PDB file of C-alpha atoms in Angstrom:
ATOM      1  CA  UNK X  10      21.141 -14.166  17.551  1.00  0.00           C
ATOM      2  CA  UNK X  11      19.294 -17.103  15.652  1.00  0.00           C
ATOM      3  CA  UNK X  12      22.700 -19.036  15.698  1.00  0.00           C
ATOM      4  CA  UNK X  13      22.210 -21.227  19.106  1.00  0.00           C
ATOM      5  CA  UNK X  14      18.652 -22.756  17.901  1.00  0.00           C
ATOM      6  CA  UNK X  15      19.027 -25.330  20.318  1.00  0.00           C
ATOM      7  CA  UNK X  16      18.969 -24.716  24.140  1.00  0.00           C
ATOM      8  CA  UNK X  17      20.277 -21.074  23.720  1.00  0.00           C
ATOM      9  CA  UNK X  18      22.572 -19.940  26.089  1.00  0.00           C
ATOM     10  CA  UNK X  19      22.435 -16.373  26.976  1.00  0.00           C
ATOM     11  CA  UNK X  20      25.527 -15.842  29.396  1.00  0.00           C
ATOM     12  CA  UNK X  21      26.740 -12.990  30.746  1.00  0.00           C
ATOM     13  CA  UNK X  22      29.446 -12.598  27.254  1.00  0.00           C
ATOM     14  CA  UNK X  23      26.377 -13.118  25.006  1.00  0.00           C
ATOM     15  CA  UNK X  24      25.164 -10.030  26.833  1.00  0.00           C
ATOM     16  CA  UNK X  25      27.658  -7.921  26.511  1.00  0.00           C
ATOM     17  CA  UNK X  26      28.455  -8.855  22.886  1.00  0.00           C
ATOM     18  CA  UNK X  27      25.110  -7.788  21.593  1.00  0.00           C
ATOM     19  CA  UNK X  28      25.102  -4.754  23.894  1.00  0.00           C
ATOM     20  CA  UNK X  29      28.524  -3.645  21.816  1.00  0.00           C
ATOM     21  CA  UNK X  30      27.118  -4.589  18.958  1.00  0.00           C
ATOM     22  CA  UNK X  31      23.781  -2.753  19.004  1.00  0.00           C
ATOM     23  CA  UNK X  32      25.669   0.142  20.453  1.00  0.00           C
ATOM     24  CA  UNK X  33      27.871   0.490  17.595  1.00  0.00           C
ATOM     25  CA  UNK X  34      24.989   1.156  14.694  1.00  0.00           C
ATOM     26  CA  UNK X  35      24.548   4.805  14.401  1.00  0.00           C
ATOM     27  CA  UNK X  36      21.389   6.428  15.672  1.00  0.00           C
ATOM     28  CA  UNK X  37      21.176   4.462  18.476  1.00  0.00           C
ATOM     29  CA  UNK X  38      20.235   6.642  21.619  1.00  0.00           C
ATOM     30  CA  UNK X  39      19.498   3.616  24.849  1.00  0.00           C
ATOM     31  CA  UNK X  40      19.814   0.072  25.254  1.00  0.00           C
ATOM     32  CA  UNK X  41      18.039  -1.928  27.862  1.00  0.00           C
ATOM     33  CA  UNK X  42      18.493  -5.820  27.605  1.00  0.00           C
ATOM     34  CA  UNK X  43      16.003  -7.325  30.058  1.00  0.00           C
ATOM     35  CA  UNK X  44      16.106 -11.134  31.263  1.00  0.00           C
ATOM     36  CA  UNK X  45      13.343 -13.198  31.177  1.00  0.00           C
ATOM     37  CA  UNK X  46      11.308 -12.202  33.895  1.00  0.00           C
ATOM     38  CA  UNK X  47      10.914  -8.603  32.579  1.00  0.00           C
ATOM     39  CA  UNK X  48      14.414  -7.569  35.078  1.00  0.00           C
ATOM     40  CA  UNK X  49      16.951  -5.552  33.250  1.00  0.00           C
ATOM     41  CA  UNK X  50      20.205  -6.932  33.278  1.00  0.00           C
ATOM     42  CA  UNK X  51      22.360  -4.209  31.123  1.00  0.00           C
ATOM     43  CA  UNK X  52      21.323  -0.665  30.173  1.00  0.00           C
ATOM     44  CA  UNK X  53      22.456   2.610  29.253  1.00  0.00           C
ATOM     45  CA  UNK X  54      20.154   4.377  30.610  1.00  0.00           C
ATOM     46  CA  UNK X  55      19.931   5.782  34.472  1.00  0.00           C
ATOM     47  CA  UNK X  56      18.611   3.363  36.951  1.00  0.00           C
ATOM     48  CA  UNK X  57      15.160   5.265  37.601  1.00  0.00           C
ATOM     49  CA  UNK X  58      14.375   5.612  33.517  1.00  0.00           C
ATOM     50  CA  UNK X  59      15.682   2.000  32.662  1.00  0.00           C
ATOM     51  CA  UNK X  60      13.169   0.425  35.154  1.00  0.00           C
ATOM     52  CA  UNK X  61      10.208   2.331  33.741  1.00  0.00           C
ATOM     53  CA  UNK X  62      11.210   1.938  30.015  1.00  0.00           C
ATOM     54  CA  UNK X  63      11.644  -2.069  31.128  1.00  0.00           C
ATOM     55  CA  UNK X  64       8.067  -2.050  33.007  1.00  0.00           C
ATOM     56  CA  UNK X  65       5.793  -0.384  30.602  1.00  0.00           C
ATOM     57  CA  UNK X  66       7.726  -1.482  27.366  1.00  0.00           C
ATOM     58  CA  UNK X  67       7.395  -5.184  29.165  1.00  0.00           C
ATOM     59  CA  UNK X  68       3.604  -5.502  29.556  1.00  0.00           C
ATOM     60  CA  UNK X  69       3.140  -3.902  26.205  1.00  0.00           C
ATOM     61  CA  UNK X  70       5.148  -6.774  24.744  1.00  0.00           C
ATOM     62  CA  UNK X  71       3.023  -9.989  26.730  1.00  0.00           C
ATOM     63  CA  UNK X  72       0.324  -8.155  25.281  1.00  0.00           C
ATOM     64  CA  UNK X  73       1.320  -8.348  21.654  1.00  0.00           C
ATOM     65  CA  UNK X  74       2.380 -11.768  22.229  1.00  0.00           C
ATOM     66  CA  UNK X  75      -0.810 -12.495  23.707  1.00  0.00           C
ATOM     67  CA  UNK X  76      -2.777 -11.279  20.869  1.00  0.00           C
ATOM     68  CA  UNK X  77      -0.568 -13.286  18.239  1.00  0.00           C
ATOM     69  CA  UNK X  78      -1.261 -16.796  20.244  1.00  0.00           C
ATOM     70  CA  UNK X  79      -4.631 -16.246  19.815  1.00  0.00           C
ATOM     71  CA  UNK X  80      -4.353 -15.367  15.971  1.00  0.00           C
ATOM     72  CA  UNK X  81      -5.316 -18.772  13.563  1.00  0.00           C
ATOM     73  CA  UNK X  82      -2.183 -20.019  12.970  1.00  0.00           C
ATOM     74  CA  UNK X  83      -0.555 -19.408  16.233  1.00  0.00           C
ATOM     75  CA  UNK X  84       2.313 -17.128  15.858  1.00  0.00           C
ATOM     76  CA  UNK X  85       5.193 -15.529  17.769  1.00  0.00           C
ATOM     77  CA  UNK X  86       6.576 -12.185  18.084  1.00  0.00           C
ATOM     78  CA  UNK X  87       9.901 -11.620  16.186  1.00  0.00           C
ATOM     79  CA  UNK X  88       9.877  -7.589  16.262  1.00  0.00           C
ATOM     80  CA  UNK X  89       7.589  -5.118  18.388  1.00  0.00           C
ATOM     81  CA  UNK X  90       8.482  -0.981  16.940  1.00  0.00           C
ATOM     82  CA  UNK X  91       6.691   1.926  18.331  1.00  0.00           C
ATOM     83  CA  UNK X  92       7.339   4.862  16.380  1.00  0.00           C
ATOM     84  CA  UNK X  93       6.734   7.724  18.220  1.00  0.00           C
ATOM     85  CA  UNK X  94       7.599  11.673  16.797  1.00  0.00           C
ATOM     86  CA  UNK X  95      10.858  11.770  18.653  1.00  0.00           C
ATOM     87  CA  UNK X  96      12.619   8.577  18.566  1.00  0.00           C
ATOM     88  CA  UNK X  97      11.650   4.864  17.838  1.00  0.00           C
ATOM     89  CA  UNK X  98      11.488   1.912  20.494  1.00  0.00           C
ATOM     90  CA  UNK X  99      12.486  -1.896  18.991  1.00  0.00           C
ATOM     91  CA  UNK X 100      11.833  -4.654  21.162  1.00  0.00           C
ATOM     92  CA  UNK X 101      13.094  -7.938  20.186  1.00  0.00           C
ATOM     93  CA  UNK X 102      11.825 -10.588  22.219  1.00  0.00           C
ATOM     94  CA  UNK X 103      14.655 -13.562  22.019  1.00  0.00           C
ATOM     95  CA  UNK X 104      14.155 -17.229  23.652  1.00  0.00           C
ATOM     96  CA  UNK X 105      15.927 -15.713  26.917  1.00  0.00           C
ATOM     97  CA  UNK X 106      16.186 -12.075  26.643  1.00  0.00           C
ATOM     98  CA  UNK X 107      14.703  -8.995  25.551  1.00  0.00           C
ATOM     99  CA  UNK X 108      16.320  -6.663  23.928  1.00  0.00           C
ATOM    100  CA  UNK X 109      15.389  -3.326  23.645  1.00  0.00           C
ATOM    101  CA  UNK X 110      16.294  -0.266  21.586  1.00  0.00           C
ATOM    102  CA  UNK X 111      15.372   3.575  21.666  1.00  0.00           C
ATOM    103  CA  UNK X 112      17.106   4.832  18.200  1.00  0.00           C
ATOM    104  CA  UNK X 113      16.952   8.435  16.588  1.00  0.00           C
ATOM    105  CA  UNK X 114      14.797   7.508  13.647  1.00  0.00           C
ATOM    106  CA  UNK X 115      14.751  10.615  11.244  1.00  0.00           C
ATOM    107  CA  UNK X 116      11.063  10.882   9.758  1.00  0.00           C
ATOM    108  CA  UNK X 117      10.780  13.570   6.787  1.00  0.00           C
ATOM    109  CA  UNK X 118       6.996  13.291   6.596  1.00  0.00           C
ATOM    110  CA  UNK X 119       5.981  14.527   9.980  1.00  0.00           C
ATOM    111  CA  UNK X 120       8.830  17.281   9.483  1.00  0.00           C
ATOM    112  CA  UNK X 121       9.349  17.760  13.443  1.00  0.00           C
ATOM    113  CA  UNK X 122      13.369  18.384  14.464  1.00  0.00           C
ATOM    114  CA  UNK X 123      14.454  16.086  16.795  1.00  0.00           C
TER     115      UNK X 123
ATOM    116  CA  UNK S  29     -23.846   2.870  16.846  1.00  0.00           C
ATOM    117  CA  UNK S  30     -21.342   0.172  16.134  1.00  0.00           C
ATOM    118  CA  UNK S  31     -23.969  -2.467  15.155  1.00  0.00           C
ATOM    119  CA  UNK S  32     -24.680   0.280  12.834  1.00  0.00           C
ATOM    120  CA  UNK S  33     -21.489   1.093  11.592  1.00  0.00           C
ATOM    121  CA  UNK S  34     -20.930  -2.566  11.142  1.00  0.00           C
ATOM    122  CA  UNK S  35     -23.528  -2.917   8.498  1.00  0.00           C
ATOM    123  CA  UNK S  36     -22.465   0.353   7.222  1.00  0.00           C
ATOM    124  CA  UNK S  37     -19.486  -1.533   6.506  1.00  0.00           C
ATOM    125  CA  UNK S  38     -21.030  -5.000   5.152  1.00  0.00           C
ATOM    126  CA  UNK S  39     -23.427  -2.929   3.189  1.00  0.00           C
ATOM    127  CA  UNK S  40     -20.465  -0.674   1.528  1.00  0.00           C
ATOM    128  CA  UNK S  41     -18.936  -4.769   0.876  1.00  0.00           C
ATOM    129  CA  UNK S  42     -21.691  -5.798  -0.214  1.00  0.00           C
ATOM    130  CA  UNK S  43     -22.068  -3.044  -2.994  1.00  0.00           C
ATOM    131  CA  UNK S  44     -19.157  -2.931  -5.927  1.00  0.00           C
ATOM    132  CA  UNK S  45     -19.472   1.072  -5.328  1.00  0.00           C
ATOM    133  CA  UNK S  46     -17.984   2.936  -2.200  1.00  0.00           C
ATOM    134  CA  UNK S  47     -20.647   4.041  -0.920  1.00  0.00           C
ATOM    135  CA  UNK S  48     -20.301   5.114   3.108  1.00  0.00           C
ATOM    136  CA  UNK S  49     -23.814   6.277   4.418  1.00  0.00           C
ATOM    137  CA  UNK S  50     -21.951   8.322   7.322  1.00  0.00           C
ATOM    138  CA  UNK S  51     -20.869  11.911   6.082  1.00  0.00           C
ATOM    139  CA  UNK S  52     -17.283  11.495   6.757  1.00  0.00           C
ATOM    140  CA  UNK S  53     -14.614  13.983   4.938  1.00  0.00           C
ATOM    141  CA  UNK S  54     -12.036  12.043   3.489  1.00  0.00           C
ATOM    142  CA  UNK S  55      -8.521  13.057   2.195  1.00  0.00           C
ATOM    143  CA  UNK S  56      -8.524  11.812  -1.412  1.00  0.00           C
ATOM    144  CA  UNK S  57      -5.218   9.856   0.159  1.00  0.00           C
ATOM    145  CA  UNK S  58      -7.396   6.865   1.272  1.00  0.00           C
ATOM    146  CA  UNK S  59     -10.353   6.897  -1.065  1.00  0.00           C
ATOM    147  CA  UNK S  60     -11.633   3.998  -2.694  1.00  0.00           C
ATOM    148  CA  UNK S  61      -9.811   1.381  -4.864  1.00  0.00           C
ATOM    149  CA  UNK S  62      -6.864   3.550  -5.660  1.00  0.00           C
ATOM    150  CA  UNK S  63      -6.057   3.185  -1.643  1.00  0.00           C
ATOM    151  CA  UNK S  64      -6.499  -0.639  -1.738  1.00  0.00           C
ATOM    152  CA  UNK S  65      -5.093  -0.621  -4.629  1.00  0.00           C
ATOM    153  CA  UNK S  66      -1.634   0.449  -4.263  1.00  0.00           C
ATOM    154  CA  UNK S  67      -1.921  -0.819  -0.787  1.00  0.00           C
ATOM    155  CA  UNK S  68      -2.010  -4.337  -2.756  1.00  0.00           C
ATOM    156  CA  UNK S  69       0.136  -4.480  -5.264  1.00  0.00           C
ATOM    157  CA  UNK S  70       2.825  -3.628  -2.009  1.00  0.00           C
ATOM    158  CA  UNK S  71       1.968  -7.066  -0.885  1.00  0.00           C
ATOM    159  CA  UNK S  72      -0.601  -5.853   2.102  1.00  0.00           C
ATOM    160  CA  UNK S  73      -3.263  -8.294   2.846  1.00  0.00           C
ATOM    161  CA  UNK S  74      -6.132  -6.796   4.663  1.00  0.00           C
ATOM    162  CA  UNK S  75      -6.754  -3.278   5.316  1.00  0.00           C
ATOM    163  CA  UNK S  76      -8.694  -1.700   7.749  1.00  0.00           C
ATOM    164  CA  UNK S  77      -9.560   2.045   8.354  1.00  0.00           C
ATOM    165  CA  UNK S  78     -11.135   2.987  11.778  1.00  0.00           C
ATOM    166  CA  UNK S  79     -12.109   6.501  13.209  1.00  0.00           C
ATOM    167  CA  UNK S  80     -10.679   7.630  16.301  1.00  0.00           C
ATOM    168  CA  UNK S  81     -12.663   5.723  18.684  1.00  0.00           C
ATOM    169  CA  UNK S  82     -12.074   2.770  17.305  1.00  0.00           C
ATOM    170  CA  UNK S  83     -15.263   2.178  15.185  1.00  0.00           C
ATOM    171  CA  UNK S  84     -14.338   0.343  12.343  1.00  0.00           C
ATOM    172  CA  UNK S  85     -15.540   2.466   9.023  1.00  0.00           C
ATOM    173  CA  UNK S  86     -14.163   0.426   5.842  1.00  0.00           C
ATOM    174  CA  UNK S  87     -12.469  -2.761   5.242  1.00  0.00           C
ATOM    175  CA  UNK S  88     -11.391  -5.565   2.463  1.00  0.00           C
ATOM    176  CA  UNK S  89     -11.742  -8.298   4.584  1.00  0.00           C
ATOM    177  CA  UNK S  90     -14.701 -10.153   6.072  1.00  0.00           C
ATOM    178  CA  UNK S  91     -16.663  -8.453   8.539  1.00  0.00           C
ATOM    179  CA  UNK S  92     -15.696 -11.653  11.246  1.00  0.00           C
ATOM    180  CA  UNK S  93     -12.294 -10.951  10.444  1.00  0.00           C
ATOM    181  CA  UNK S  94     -12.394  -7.247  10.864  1.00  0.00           C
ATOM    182  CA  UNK S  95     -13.914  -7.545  14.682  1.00  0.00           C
ATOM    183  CA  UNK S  96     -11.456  -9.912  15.220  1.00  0.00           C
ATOM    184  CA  UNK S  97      -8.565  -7.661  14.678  1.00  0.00           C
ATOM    185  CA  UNK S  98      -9.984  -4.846  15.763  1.00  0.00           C
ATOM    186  CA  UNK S  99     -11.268  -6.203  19.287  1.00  0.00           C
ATOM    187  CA  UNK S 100      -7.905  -7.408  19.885  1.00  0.00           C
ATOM    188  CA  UNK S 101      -5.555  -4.690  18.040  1.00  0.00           C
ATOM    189  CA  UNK S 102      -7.474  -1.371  19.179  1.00  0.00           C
ATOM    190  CA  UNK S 103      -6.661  -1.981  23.222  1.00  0.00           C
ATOM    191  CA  UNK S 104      -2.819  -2.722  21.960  1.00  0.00           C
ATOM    192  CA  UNK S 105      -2.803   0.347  20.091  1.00  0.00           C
ATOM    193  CA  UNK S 106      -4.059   2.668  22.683  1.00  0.00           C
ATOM    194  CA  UNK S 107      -1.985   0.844  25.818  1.00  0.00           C
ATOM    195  CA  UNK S 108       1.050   1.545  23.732  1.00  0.00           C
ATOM    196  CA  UNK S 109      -0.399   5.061  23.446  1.00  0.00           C
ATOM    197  CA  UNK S 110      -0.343   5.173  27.348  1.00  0.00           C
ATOM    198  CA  UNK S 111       3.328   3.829  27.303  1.00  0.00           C
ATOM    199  CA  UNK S 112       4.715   6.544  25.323  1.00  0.00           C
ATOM    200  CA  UNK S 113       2.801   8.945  26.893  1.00  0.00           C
ATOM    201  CA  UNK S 114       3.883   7.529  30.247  1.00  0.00           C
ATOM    202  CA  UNK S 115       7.233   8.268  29.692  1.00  0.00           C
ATOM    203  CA  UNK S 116       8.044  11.178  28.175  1.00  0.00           C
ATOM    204  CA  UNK S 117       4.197  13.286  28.017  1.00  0.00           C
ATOM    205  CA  UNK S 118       5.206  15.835  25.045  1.00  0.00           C
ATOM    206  CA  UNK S 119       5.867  12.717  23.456  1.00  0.00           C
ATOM    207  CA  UNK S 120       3.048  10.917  20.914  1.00  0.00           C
ATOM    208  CA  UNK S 121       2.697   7.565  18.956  1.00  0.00           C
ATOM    209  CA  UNK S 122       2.436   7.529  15.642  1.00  0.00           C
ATOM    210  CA  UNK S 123       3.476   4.262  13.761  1.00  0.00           C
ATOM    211  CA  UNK S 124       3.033   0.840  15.166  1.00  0.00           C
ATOM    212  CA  UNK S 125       4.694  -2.638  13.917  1.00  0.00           C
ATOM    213  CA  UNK S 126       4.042  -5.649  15.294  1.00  0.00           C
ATOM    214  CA  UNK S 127       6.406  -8.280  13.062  1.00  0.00           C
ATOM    215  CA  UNK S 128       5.878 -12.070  13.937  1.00  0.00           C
ATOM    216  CA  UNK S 129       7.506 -15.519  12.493  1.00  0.00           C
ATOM    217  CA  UNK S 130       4.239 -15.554   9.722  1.00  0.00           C
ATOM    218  CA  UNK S 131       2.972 -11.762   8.532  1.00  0.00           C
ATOM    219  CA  UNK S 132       3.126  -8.325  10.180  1.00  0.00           C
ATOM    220  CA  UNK S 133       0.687  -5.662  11.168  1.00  0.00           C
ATOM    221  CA  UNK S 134       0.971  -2.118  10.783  1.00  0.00           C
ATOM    222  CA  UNK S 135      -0.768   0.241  12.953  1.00  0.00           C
ATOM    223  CA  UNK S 136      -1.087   4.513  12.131  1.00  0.00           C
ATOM    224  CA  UNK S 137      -2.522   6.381  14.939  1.00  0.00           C
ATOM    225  CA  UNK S 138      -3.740   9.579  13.546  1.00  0.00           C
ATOM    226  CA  UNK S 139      -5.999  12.265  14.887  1.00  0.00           C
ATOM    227  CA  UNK S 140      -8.485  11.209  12.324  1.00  0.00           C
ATOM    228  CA  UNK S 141      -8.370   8.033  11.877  1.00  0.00           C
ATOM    229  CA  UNK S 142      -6.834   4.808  12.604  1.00  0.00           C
ATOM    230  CA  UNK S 143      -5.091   2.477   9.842  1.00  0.00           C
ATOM    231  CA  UNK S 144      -4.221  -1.187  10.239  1.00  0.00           C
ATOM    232  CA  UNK S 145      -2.513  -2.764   7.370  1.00  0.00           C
ATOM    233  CA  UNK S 146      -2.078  -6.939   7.724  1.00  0.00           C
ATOM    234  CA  UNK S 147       1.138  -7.894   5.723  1.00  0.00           C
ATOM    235  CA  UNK S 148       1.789 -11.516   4.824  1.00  0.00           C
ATOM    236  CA  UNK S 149       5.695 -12.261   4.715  1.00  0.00           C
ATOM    237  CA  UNK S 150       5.916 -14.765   1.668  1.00  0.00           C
ATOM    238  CA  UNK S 151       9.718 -15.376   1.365  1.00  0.00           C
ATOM    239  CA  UNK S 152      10.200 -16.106   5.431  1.00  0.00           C
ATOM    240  CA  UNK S 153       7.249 -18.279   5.632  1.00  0.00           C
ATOM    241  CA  UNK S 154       8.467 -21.158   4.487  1.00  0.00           C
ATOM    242  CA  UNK S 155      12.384 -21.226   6.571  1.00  0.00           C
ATOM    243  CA  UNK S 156      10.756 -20.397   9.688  1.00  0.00           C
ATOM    244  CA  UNK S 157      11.617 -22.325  11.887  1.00  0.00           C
ATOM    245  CA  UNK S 158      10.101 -21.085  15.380  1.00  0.00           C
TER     246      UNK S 158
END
């Protein structure tokens, strides 16, 4: 994803490659790839679920990029992960997209079966 | 109250002993240098421990420093809070990462207390290039 530094082109193959490729690590439960604007463009979810997961997931993200602007040295956001005690939720913001990721993340410490 | 608790927390700074004038029970997990200590030598920069609320208790860096990131990181831990609880409400938080192009904050919601751990990332810094 860091390959096209220049005016990166996120068309509709670029899409579906990462969508394979995220989808083939193991653990992985949904994807949700949202454009730009916050608007999903490719999930596995169903319509109703992906929507929410791309609203509230969304805002939570301007927020944390929000708060990093601000920081001394300006920064950006590379990696957003809410771990929550069933399943963990990556959000990588990208120049173009957003890609998002609800994995099965085992945790031995809280010891609660998933 | 918080004016309070801030110079609770400049005073316990100020002194070389940990001394907390609020009677909080502590796990031994977090007490004293031992806590900052191996929190340290894992490469963590500032640490922060905050009750509940949100009141900051202890910290190891400046007390300017620790409003900052607490005015600005205790609203993004409890919105994401309301996200996951949005969505699915059996469902809690209970790790937060926020990763950017320079360090990385970790956030650990317990029912306790609240930890925020500042990382610095020394091997990306310098081929960032966003």
């Amino acid at each position: 994803m860091q390959e096209a530094e220049t005016d990166p082109k996120r068309t509709k193959s670029y899409v579906e490659e990462v969508f394979r490729k995220v989808q083939e690590k193991p653990g992985v439960e949904d994807i949700l790839i949202m454009n730009h604007s916050g608007v999903p463009v490719k999930t596995s979810m169903d319509r109703q679920e992906g929507l929410q997961y791309a609203c509230l997931y969304d805002n939570l993200r301007e927020k944390c990029q929000a708060f990093l602007s601000k920081m001394e040295p300006a920064q950006n956001l590379t990696l957003l992960r809410v771990r929550t005690k069933y399943h963990e939720v990556l959000i990588t913001p990208d120049a173009k997209i957003t890609v998002l990721v609800v994995q099965n993340a085992k945790d031995t410490f809280l010891n609660i079966k998933g | 109250m918080s004016r309070s608790s801030r110079l609770s927390v400049t005073e316990t700074q100020r002194k070389s002993t940990p001394v907390v004038k609020k009677a909080v029970i502590r796990s031994r997990s977090y007490d004293g240098d031992a806590f900052v200590n191996l929190f340290a030598h894992r490469g963590a920069r500032d640490i922060m421990i905050l009750d509940s609320h949100g009141v900051p208790l202890r910290s190891t860096c400046s007390q300017r420093r620790t409003f900052v990131f607490v005015s600005n990181l205790k609203p993004l831990l409890f919105m994401a809070r309301n996200v996951v609880r949005d969505l699915d409400p059996s469902n809690d938080i209970t790790f937060m990462r926020i990763r950017s192009n320079m360090g990385e904050i970790h956030m650990t919601l317990g029912t306790d207390f609240i930890l925020i751990v500042v990382q610095k990332l020394r091997r990306l810094r310098s081929s960032s290039t966003s």
